[in-house]
Amino acid sequence: MKLERRPSIETTAQTPLGRLRAALDAAEGVAVSAKVSADDAVAFLRACDAIEQCINAAGAGVDIRPEMNRADFVRARLRVNAAAIVDVIRRADRAGEVEDCRSWARALAIASDLRARRMRRMAFVGLGVVLLIATLALLPVIVPAAPAPNTGAISRMLANEGAAAALDLARAEYERFPDDPEAALWRGVLELRAGDPTAAADLFEQAQRQSSSEIGFLFERGNLLIQVELFDAAEADAAALIARPDAQAEGFLLLGGVHEARGDRAGAIAAFQQAADLAAAANKPHLEVIAKTRLGMVLQMPPLAPTPDQSVR
C-alpha cells in the first residue's frame, strides 16, 4: 500500500511573516498526531525547523508576538512528545529523512535525557529496595546497637551532595562510633572511592571481623560499593559469593545490581533471573522475591548506554 506523505510546508508566501505563519500552521496541524504517525512526525520536525528559521529571518522590525506565542506552543509539544516522536520515526525506519533537522537532534537529546533520568530513578529505587530488605531479612552484617551511627544520613549525603561530602560525614560518624562495624563499612567504601585503599582495607577488616556472617558482609559491602560507583570492586564481591555453593543466589543478585548500575540491561536480566532460580532451589524465598522484583523493574526499563566505571584501580 502506498504511504500517504504530507506535503512540505508551503513556500508561496512571499514575506518572512507569511512564511512563519505557514510553518506554524503546518506544525500545529500535526502536533498531536506526530507521536503516532511517522509521516506527521517527519512533517512536524521539518515544520519546527522552518519556524525557527523564519523567526530569525523576520528581523527586529516585525511584530511577531502572536506568532511567538504559537511557536512556544509548538516547542512545548516537541519537548513533551520527543520520546514518542523518536520512537515512531525509528520504528518506521525514517530517521534518515530528518537526520539534518535541528529539531530531530533536539528530540533525540530530550528523549535520551528522559531515559537517563528514568533509569537513575528506577536504579535508585531498586537499590533502595534491596538494601532495605537485605537489612531486615538477609543476615545483617551487624547487630545494631543503640545509639548507632546515622548511616541513613550518609546515604542521603552521597545522593544529594556527592562522595566527598558523604566521606566527611562518614568520618565524623566513625569518630563517634569507632567500634561500630556499619560505620567502619560505610567509611571504608567512601575511603576507597576517594583513592585510599590502605585505609579502606583496615576498615573492611574491622567490619568483617565484627560481622556475624561473611556472606552478609560481602553482600552488604557489594551493595555499598555500587552506591559509590565502584563497580569493579562490587563485581569482585559478587564473584566471591558466587564461588560459594551456599551463597550463589546472593552473588547473582549482587551481580545483577552491578550490571544494572552499569546500564547493561541484558546482563542484569540474566543475573536476576539466575538469582531467582538459585534462591528458589536453595529455599530462600526472601531472596527469590527480591530477585524477581528487581528483574521485573529492569524488564520495564528502556536500554541505556553503559555507565563509565568509576572504580579505583
Tab-separated table of C-alpha atoms in Angstrom:
chain	number	residue	atom	x	y	z
A	1	MET	CA	0.000	0.000	0.000
A	2	LYS	CA	1.406	3.367	-0.933
A	3	LEU	CA	2.103	5.597	2.061
A	4	GLU	CA	0.382	8.953	2.079
A	5	ARG	CA	3.027	11.611	2.723
A	6	ARG	CA	2.130	15.082	3.804
A	7	PRO	CA	3.316	17.856	1.508
A	8	SER	CA	6.171	20.082	2.570
A	9	ILE	CA	5.452	23.484	4.076
A	10	GLU	CA	4.025	25.883	1.518
A	11	THR	CA	6.534	28.436	0.368
A	12	THR	CA	4.197	30.601	-1.686
A	13	ALA	CA	4.034	33.270	0.990
A	14	GLN	CA	6.445	35.970	-0.128
A	15	THR	CA	7.094	37.699	3.209
A	16	PRO	CA	9.015	36.323	6.220
A	17	LEU	CA	5.880	36.778	8.322
A	18	GLY	CA	3.794	34.871	5.805
A	19	ARG	CA	6.287	32.027	5.704
A	20	LEU	CA	6.371	31.940	9.505
A	21	ARG	CA	2.589	31.682	9.684
A	22	ALA	CA	2.607	28.909	7.094
A	23	ALA	CA	5.200	26.987	9.094
A	24	LEU	CA	3.189	27.431	12.285
A	25	ASP	CA	0.044	26.209	10.529
A	26	ALA	CA	1.924	23.144	9.326
A	27	ALA	CA	3.372	22.343	12.766
A	28	GLU	CA	0.118	22.876	14.639
A	29	GLY	CA	-1.714	20.679	12.180
A	30	VAL	CA	0.363	17.636	13.080
A	31	ALA	CA	1.466	18.488	16.638
A	32	VAL	CA	-0.839	15.899	18.212
A	33	SER	CA	-0.623	13.140	15.618
A	34	ALA	CA	3.191	13.385	15.343
A	35	LYS	CA	3.587	10.982	18.239
A	36	VAL	CA	1.693	8.190	16.449
A	37	SER	CA	2.267	8.791	12.731
A	38	ALA	CA	5.702	8.655	11.110
A	39	ASP	CA	4.550	10.904	8.243
A	40	ASP	CA	3.267	13.506	10.686
A	41	ALA	CA	6.338	13.183	12.904
A	42	VAL	CA	8.642	13.933	9.961
A	43	ALA	CA	6.432	16.842	8.872
A	44	PHE	CA	6.334	18.189	12.423
A	45	LEU	CA	10.123	18.204	12.797
A	46	ARG	CA	10.608	19.916	9.443
A	47	ALA	CA	7.984	22.494	10.374
A	48	CYS	CA	9.738	23.123	13.713
A	49	ASP	CA	12.970	23.827	11.850
A	50	ALA	CA	11.168	26.137	9.437
A	51	ILE	CA	9.581	28.071	12.319
A	52	GLU	CA	12.963	28.812	13.899
A	53	GLN	CA	14.418	29.830	10.538
A	54	CYS	CA	11.501	32.141	9.814
A	55	ILE	CA	11.681	33.751	13.268
A	56	ASN	CA	15.335	34.561	12.642
A	57	ALA	CA	14.561	35.864	9.163
A	58	ALA	CA	11.699	38.095	10.336
A	59	GLY	CA	14.087	40.533	11.965
A	60	ALA	CA	13.601	43.025	14.766
A	61	GLY	CA	11.368	45.364	12.789
A	62	VAL	CA	8.431	42.962	12.507
A	63	ASP	CA	5.923	42.487	15.336
A	64	ILE	CA	5.624	38.703	15.668
A	65	ARG	CA	4.419	38.499	19.261
A	66	PRO	CA	1.278	36.496	18.392
A	67	GLU	CA	3.382	34.149	16.273
A	68	MET	CA	5.904	33.740	19.119
A	69	ASN	CA	3.103	32.525	21.390
A	70	ARG	CA	2.214	29.925	18.780
A	71	ALA	CA	5.882	29.000	18.403
A	72	ASP	CA	6.159	28.466	22.158
A	73	PHE	CA	3.237	26.043	21.938
A	74	VAL	CA	4.977	24.102	19.159
A	75	ARG	CA	8.233	23.973	21.136
A	76	ALA	CA	6.330	22.681	24.154
A	77	ARG	CA	4.781	19.938	22.013
A	78	LEU	CA	8.262	18.926	20.861
A	79	ARG	CA	9.507	18.730	24.453
A	80	VAL	CA	6.511	16.748	25.698
A	81	ASN	CA	6.341	14.322	22.780
A	82	ALA	CA	10.059	13.990	21.969
A	83	ALA	CA	10.370	10.374	23.142
A	84	ALA	CA	7.241	9.296	21.255
A	85	ILE	CA	8.336	11.123	18.097
A	86	VAL	CA	11.775	9.497	18.195
A	87	ASP	CA	10.187	6.093	18.737
A	88	VAL	CA	7.662	6.369	15.909
A	89	ILE	CA	10.281	7.613	13.422
A	90	ARG	CA	12.730	4.868	14.318
A	91	ARG	CA	10.070	2.156	14.147
A	92	ALA	CA	9.204	3.342	10.635
A	93	ASP	CA	12.908	3.489	9.698
A	94	ARG	CA	12.527	7.158	8.699
A	95	ALA	CA	15.407	8.645	10.711
A	96	GLY	CA	17.424	9.214	7.547
A	97	GLU	CA	14.832	11.712	6.342
A	98	VAL	CA	15.301	14.015	9.338
A	99	GLU	CA	18.928	13.473	10.283
A	100	ASP	CA	19.768	17.005	9.097
A	101	CYS	CA	16.950	18.606	11.130
A	102	ARG	CA	17.938	20.504	14.222
A	103	SER	CA	14.599	19.588	15.757
A	104	TRP	CA	15.420	15.879	15.315
A	105	ALA	CA	18.686	16.397	17.209
A	106	ARG	CA	16.765	18.201	19.938
A	107	ALA	CA	14.184	15.409	20.139
A	108	LEU	CA	16.972	12.837	20.436
A	109	ALA	CA	18.631	14.805	23.242
A	110	ILE	CA	15.359	15.232	25.156
A	111	ALA	CA	14.470	11.542	24.770
A	112	SER	CA	17.947	10.453	25.870
A	113	ASP	CA	17.840	12.691	28.922
A	114	LEU	CA	14.393	11.376	29.817
A	115	ARG	CA	15.593	7.754	29.577
A	116	ALA	CA	18.668	8.516	31.666
A	117	ARG	CA	16.644	10.232	34.392
A	118	ARG	CA	14.114	7.378	34.412
A	119	MET	CA	16.926	4.828	34.658
A	120	ARG	CA	18.557	6.679	37.524
A	121	ARG	CA	15.274	6.894	39.402
A	122	MET	CA	14.498	3.212	38.860
A	123	ALA	CA	18.018	2.124	39.764
A	124	PHE	CA	17.946	4.230	42.919
A	125	VAL	CA	14.564	2.820	43.939
A	126	GLY	CA	15.672	-0.730	43.132
A	127	LEU	CA	18.873	-0.411	45.091
A	128	GLY	CA	16.960	1.068	47.992
A	129	VAL	CA	14.583	-1.916	47.976
A	130	VAL	CA	17.499	-4.332	48.045
A	131	LEU	CA	19.291	-2.524	50.855
A	132	LEU	CA	16.126	-2.249	52.922
A	133	ILE	CA	15.104	-5.883	52.544
A	134	ALA	CA	18.674	-7.092	52.948
A	135	THR	CA	18.987	-5.148	56.183
A	136	LEU	CA	15.749	-6.611	57.507
A	137	ALA	CA	15.905	-10.164	56.191
A	138	LEU	CA	19.284	-11.136	54.741
A	139	LEU	CA	21.666	-11.979	57.581
A	140	PRO	CA	22.646	-8.446	58.537
A	141	VAL	CA	26.314	-7.574	58.691
A	142	ILE	CA	25.948	-6.217	62.176
A	143	VAL	CA	23.612	-6.262	65.132
A	144	PRO	CA	22.650	-2.611	65.555
A	145	ALA	CA	23.325	-1.051	68.906
A	146	ALA	CA	21.708	1.956	70.477
A	147	PRO	CA	22.842	4.611	69.908
A	148	ALA	CA	24.043	3.885	66.386
A	149	PRO	CA	25.775	5.811	63.587
A	150	ASN	CA	23.480	7.735	61.273
A	151	THR	CA	24.227	5.780	58.103
A	152	GLY	CA	20.957	6.947	56.560
A	153	ALA	CA	22.284	10.495	56.625
A	154	ILE	CA	25.486	9.304	54.937
A	155	SER	CA	23.457	7.683	52.164
A	156	ARG	CA	21.378	10.831	51.650
A	157	MET	CA	24.505	12.990	51.648
A	158	LEU	CA	26.007	10.749	48.971
A	159	ALA	CA	22.918	11.090	46.775
A	160	ASN	CA	22.462	14.831	47.252
A	161	GLU	CA	25.939	16.292	47.821
A	162	GLY	CA	28.367	13.742	46.394
A	163	ALA	CA	31.056	11.363	47.612
A	164	ALA	CA	33.356	13.962	49.179
A	165	ALA	CA	30.641	15.346	51.461
A	166	ALA	CA	29.485	11.830	52.322
A	167	LEU	CA	33.035	10.860	53.274
A	168	ASP	CA	33.296	13.815	55.648
A	169	LEU	CA	30.092	12.709	57.363
A	170	ALA	CA	31.186	9.058	57.405
A	171	ARG	CA	34.449	10.037	59.093
A	172	ALA	CA	32.537	12.033	61.696
A	173	GLU	CA	30.165	9.135	62.372
A	174	TYR	CA	33.117	6.759	62.653
A	175	GLU	CA	34.767	9.080	65.173
A	176	ARG	CA	31.581	8.948	67.242
A	177	PHE	CA	31.302	5.151	66.909
A	178	PRO	CA	34.834	3.818	66.304
A	179	ASP	CA	33.842	0.258	67.240
A	180	ASP	CA	30.717	0.114	65.084
A	181	PRO	CA	31.153	-2.172	62.044
A	182	GLU	CA	28.474	-0.388	59.995
A	183	ALA	CA	30.258	2.939	60.446
A	184	ALA	CA	33.529	1.212	59.505
A	185	LEU	CA	31.961	-0.310	56.384
A	186	TRP	CA	30.475	2.959	55.170
A	187	ARG	CA	33.693	4.862	55.792
A	188	GLY	CA	35.660	2.062	54.107
A	189	VAL	CA	33.778	2.212	50.794
A	190	LEU	CA	33.988	6.009	50.749
A	191	GLU	CA	37.722	5.992	51.551
A	192	LEU	CA	38.175	3.550	48.666
A	193	ARG	CA	36.125	5.858	46.429
A	194	ALA	CA	38.401	8.747	47.483
A	195	GLY	CA	41.520	6.785	46.495
A	196	ASP	CA	42.809	5.480	49.844
A	197	PRO	CA	42.791	1.660	49.552
A	198	THR	CA	45.012	1.213	52.631
A	199	ALA	CA	42.569	2.962	54.942
A	200	ALA	CA	39.693	1.126	53.281
A	201	ALA	CA	41.341	-2.274	53.798
A	202	ASP	CA	41.752	-1.635	57.535
A	203	LEU	CA	38.135	-0.559	57.858
A	204	PHE	CA	36.887	-3.559	55.888
A	205	GLU	CA	38.929	-5.883	58.080
A	206	GLN	CA	37.283	-4.382	61.154
A	207	ALA	CA	33.769	-4.676	59.703
A	208	GLN	CA	34.318	-8.261	58.551
A	209	ARG	CA	35.810	-9.284	61.891
A	210	GLN	CA	32.733	-7.979	63.688
A	211	SER	CA	30.245	-9.380	61.180
A	212	SER	CA	28.072	-12.346	62.101
A	213	SER	CA	28.308	-13.714	58.548
A	214	GLU	CA	30.885	-13.456	55.770
A	215	ILE	CA	28.093	-13.836	53.228
A	216	GLY	CA	26.195	-10.933	54.751
A	217	PHE	CA	29.364	-8.825	54.903
A	218	LEU	CA	30.236	-9.378	51.243
A	219	PHE	CA	26.673	-8.752	50.097
A	220	GLU	CA	26.336	-5.548	52.128
A	221	ARG	CA	29.725	-4.229	51.068
A	222	GLY	CA	28.989	-5.026	47.425
A	223	ASN	CA	25.764	-3.031	47.517
A	224	LEU	CA	27.510	-0.061	49.142
A	225	LEU	CA	30.248	-0.255	46.510
A	226	ILE	CA	27.542	0.010	43.838
A	227	GLN	CA	26.190	3.114	45.567
A	228	VAL	CA	29.593	4.806	45.375
A	229	GLU	CA	30.021	3.631	41.749
A	230	LEU	CA	32.949	1.274	42.392
A	231	PHE	CA	31.509	-1.336	40.073
A	232	ASP	CA	34.651	-3.454	39.595
A	233	ALA	CA	35.049	-3.863	43.354
A	234	ALA	CA	31.349	-4.718	43.728
A	235	GLU	CA	31.655	-7.296	40.942
A	236	ALA	CA	34.588	-8.891	42.805
A	237	ASP	CA	32.376	-9.305	45.887
A	238	ALA	CA	29.674	-10.823	43.675
A	239	ALA	CA	32.224	-13.294	42.243
A	240	ALA	CA	33.339	-14.259	45.757
A	241	LEU	CA	29.742	-15.029	46.703
A	242	ILE	CA	29.043	-16.973	43.510
A	243	ALA	CA	32.115	-19.113	44.206
A	244	ARG	CA	30.465	-20.317	47.437
A	245	PRO	CA	27.865	-23.074	46.955
A	246	ASP	CA	25.808	-21.654	49.835
A	247	ALA	CA	25.788	-18.056	48.531
A	248	GLN	CA	25.305	-18.246	44.775
A	249	ALA	CA	21.838	-16.689	44.897
A	250	GLU	CA	23.220	-13.719	46.837
A	251	GLY	CA	26.120	-13.457	44.404
A	252	PHE	CA	23.971	-13.344	41.282
A	253	LEU	CA	21.620	-10.866	42.955
A	254	LEU	CA	24.586	-8.589	43.644
A	255	LEU	CA	25.942	-9.145	40.127
A	256	GLY	CA	22.587	-8.111	38.693
A	257	GLY	CA	22.834	-4.854	40.633
A	258	VAL	CA	26.286	-4.232	39.156
A	259	HIS	CA	25.064	-4.817	35.596
A	260	GLU	CA	22.015	-2.622	36.182
A	261	ALA	CA	24.131	0.238	37.541
A	262	ARG	CA	26.430	-0.032	34.506
A	263	GLY	CA	23.491	0.175	32.126
A	264	ASP	CA	23.925	-3.461	30.994
A	265	ARG	CA	20.243	-4.336	30.769
A	266	ALA	CA	20.751	-7.803	29.261
A	267	GLY	CA	23.370	-8.718	31.855
A	268	ALA	CA	21.118	-7.526	34.688
A	269	ILE	CA	18.167	-9.548	33.388
A	270	ALA	CA	20.251	-12.727	33.132
A	271	ALA	CA	21.785	-12.275	36.597
A	272	PHE	CA	18.497	-11.515	38.361
A	273	GLN	CA	16.827	-14.497	36.674
A	274	GLN	CA	19.698	-16.730	37.798
A	275	ALA	CA	19.438	-15.339	41.331
A	276	ALA	CA	15.694	-16.063	41.443
A	277	ASP	CA	16.183	-19.631	40.204
A	278	LEU	CA	19.006	-20.343	42.653
A	279	ALA	CA	17.097	-18.805	45.547
A	280	ALA	CA	14.085	-20.998	44.790
A	281	ALA	CA	16.281	-24.111	44.607
A	282	ALA	CA	18.023	-23.171	47.879
A	283	ASN	CA	14.703	-22.489	49.663
A	284	LYS	CA	15.469	-18.798	50.196
A	285	PRO	CA	12.058	-17.243	49.484
A	286	HIS	CA	13.050	-13.732	50.613
A	287	LEU	CA	15.909	-13.697	48.091
A	288	GLU	CA	13.649	-15.062	45.374
A	289	VAL	CA	11.179	-12.221	45.970
A	290	ILE	CA	13.960	-9.611	45.815
A	291	ALA	CA	15.417	-11.084	42.622
A	292	LYS	CA	12.042	-11.276	40.868
A	293	THR	CA	11.205	-7.727	41.925
A	294	ARG	CA	14.481	-6.414	40.535
A	295	LEU	CA	14.006	-8.472	37.360
A	296	GLY	CA	10.553	-7.013	36.806
A	297	MET	CA	11.859	-3.478	37.254
A	298	VAL	CA	14.690	-3.975	34.762
A	299	LEU	CA	12.351	-5.517	32.189
A	300	GLN	CA	10.318	-2.297	32.249
A	301	MET	CA	13.350	-0.081	31.652
A	302	PRO	CA	14.419	1.042	28.163
A	303	PRO	CA	18.001	0.222	27.092
A	304	LEU	CA	20.565	2.807	28.190
A	305	ALA	CA	24.153	3.477	27.190
A	306	PRO	CA	26.632	1.864	29.630
A	307	THR	CA	27.757	3.916	32.633
A	308	PRO	CA	31.524	4.581	32.892
A	309	ASP	CA	33.074	2.638	35.755
A	310	GLN	CA	34.442	4.932	38.492
A	311	SER	CA	36.321	2.119	40.235
A	312	VAL	CA	39.624	2.974	41.864
A	313	ARG	CA	42.388	0.938	40.307
